């Protein structure tokens, strides 16, 4: 059974479904405070990811893969400085990071993750 947490008209914030346990899919998250620099926006987004993972019944140690979009790929090291502090030691997910045109000019970081619940 598919479960949608915090559904909206365009996307759900979290989607879980059975697959030898459950998979939690968190939609792309952008910062609430868009006035922040790249490290600040990254911290903001990762805090949201933590909350949404908890709402889906899991945590960052169970992330299987992540997609990261940056407005400017030159910010890669700045984003990674926060990601590396946040990621669960020994549980780094598969990950892709690309430069993209964002939905709004003040968004510099967007992150989507997939995680497991159960075994």
Short mmCIF file of C-alpha atoms in Angstrom, two decimals:
data_model
loop_
_atom_site.label_atom_id
_atom_site.label_comp_id
_atom_site.label_asym_id
_atom_site.label_seq_id
_atom_site.Cartn_x
_atom_site.Cartn_y
_atom_site.Cartn_z
CA UNK A 1 0.00 0.00 0.00
CA UNK A 2 1.33 3.43 -0.91
CA UNK A 3 1.29 5.95 1.93
CA UNK A 4 1.56 9.68 1.22
CA UNK A 5 2.67 11.98 4.04
CA UNK A 6 2.11 15.73 3.76
CA UNK A 7 0.46 15.47 0.34
CA UNK A 8 -0.04 18.59 -1.71
CA UNK A 9 -1.57 19.34 -5.08
CA UNK A 10 1.75 19.01 -6.93
CA UNK A 11 3.77 16.56 -4.83
CA UNK A 12 3.85 14.67 -1.56
CA UNK A 13 6.66 15.47 0.86
CA UNK A 14 7.10 11.75 1.65
CA UNK A 15 5.89 8.60 -0.14
CA UNK A 16 6.38 5.12 1.30
CA UNK A 17 5.55 1.79 -0.33
CA UNK A 18 6.25 -1.89 0.37
CA UNK A 19 9.35 -3.53 -1.09
CA UNK A 20 10.75 -6.06 1.39
CA UNK A 21 10.04 -3.49 4.05
CA UNK A 22 9.17 -0.02 2.87
CA UNK A 23 10.89 2.58 0.78
CA UNK A 24 10.52 6.22 1.76
CA UNK A 25 10.75 8.72 -1.09
CA UNK A 26 11.17 12.35 -0.08
CA UNK A 27 10.45 14.92 -2.74
CA UNK A 28 13.08 17.51 -3.62
CA UNK A 29 13.48 19.83 -0.64
CA UNK A 30 14.48 23.46 -0.92
CA UNK A 31 15.45 25.83 1.90
CA UNK A 32 12.81 27.70 3.87
CA UNK A 33 15.23 30.60 4.34
CA UNK A 34 16.36 31.47 0.84
CA UNK A 35 18.43 34.43 2.02
CA UNK A 36 21.10 32.04 3.34
CA UNK A 37 24.37 31.25 1.58
CA UNK A 38 24.97 27.77 0.11
CA UNK A 39 26.17 26.18 3.40
CA UNK A 40 23.20 27.72 5.22
CA UNK A 41 20.71 26.58 2.59
CA UNK A 42 22.24 23.10 2.68
CA UNK A 43 21.87 22.92 6.49
CA UNK A 44 18.29 24.16 6.20
CA UNK A 45 17.42 21.52 3.59
CA UNK A 46 19.13 18.69 5.50
CA UNK A 47 17.22 19.60 8.67
CA UNK A 48 13.99 19.31 6.66
CA UNK A 49 15.15 15.95 5.27
CA UNK A 50 15.77 14.71 8.83
CA UNK A 51 12.24 15.71 9.89
CA UNK A 52 10.65 14.12 6.84
CA UNK A 53 12.62 10.90 7.24
CA UNK A 54 11.37 10.68 10.83
CA UNK A 55 7.79 11.26 9.60
CA UNK A 56 8.30 8.34 7.21
CA UNK A 57 9.58 6.10 10.03
CA UNK A 58 13.27 6.10 9.16
CA UNK A 59 16.47 8.17 9.42
CA UNK A 60 19.51 9.23 7.43
CA UNK A 61 21.38 6.00 8.20
CA UNK A 62 18.85 4.21 5.95
CA UNK A 63 19.17 6.48 2.89
CA UNK A 64 19.87 4.43 -0.22
CA UNK A 65 20.34 7.24 -2.72
CA UNK A 66 20.19 11.00 -3.01
CA UNK A 67 19.85 13.53 -5.80
CA UNK A 68 21.26 17.02 -5.31
CA UNK A 69 20.70 19.98 -7.58
CA UNK A 70 22.82 23.13 -7.32
CA UNK A 71 22.06 26.42 -9.03
CA UNK A 72 25.81 26.75 -9.67
CA UNK A 73 28.09 23.69 -9.72
CA UNK A 74 30.88 25.97 -8.48
CA UNK A 75 29.09 25.65 -5.09
CA UNK A 76 29.79 21.89 -5.00
CA UNK A 77 32.48 22.12 -2.29
CA UNK A 78 30.39 24.51 -0.17
CA UNK A 79 27.40 22.15 -0.27
CA UNK A 80 29.64 19.13 0.42
CA UNK A 81 31.13 20.84 3.49
CA UNK A 82 27.68 20.57 5.12
CA UNK A 83 26.66 17.25 3.54
CA UNK A 84 29.83 15.57 4.84
CA UNK A 85 29.08 16.70 8.41
CA UNK A 86 25.49 15.47 8.12
CA UNK A 87 25.72 12.12 6.32
CA UNK A 88 25.59 9.06 8.57
CA UNK A 89 29.16 7.69 9.00
CA UNK A 90 29.53 4.38 7.18
CA UNK A 91 26.12 4.79 5.52
CA UNK A 92 26.80 7.19 2.66
CA UNK A 93 24.15 6.69 -0.02
CA UNK A 94 24.57 6.46 -3.75
CA UNK A 95 24.38 10.06 -4.90
CA UNK A 96 24.20 12.31 -7.93
CA UNK A 97 24.83 16.06 -7.92
CA UNK A 98 24.23 18.30 -10.92
CA UNK A 99 23.84 21.94 -11.83
CA UNK A 100 20.29 22.93 -12.69
CA UNK A 101 18.08 25.91 -13.29
CA UNK A 102 16.02 26.18 -10.11
CA UNK A 103 12.33 26.98 -9.71
CA UNK A 104 13.22 30.35 -8.15
CA UNK A 105 16.43 32.38 -8.48
CA UNK A 106 17.07 32.48 -4.72
CA UNK A 107 17.12 28.65 -4.39
CA UNK A 108 20.71 27.46 -4.50
CA UNK A 109 20.28 23.85 -3.24
CA UNK A 110 17.62 21.16 -3.67
CA UNK A 111 17.94 17.63 -2.27
CA UNK A 112 15.83 14.48 -2.74
CA UNK A 113 16.47 11.22 -0.87
CA UNK A 114 15.19 7.64 -0.85
CA UNK A 115 15.46 5.56 2.33
CA UNK A 116 14.44 2.16 3.66
CA UNK A 117 12.21 1.35 6.61
CA UNK A 118 12.71 -2.09 8.13
CA UNK A 119 14.95 -4.80 6.73
#
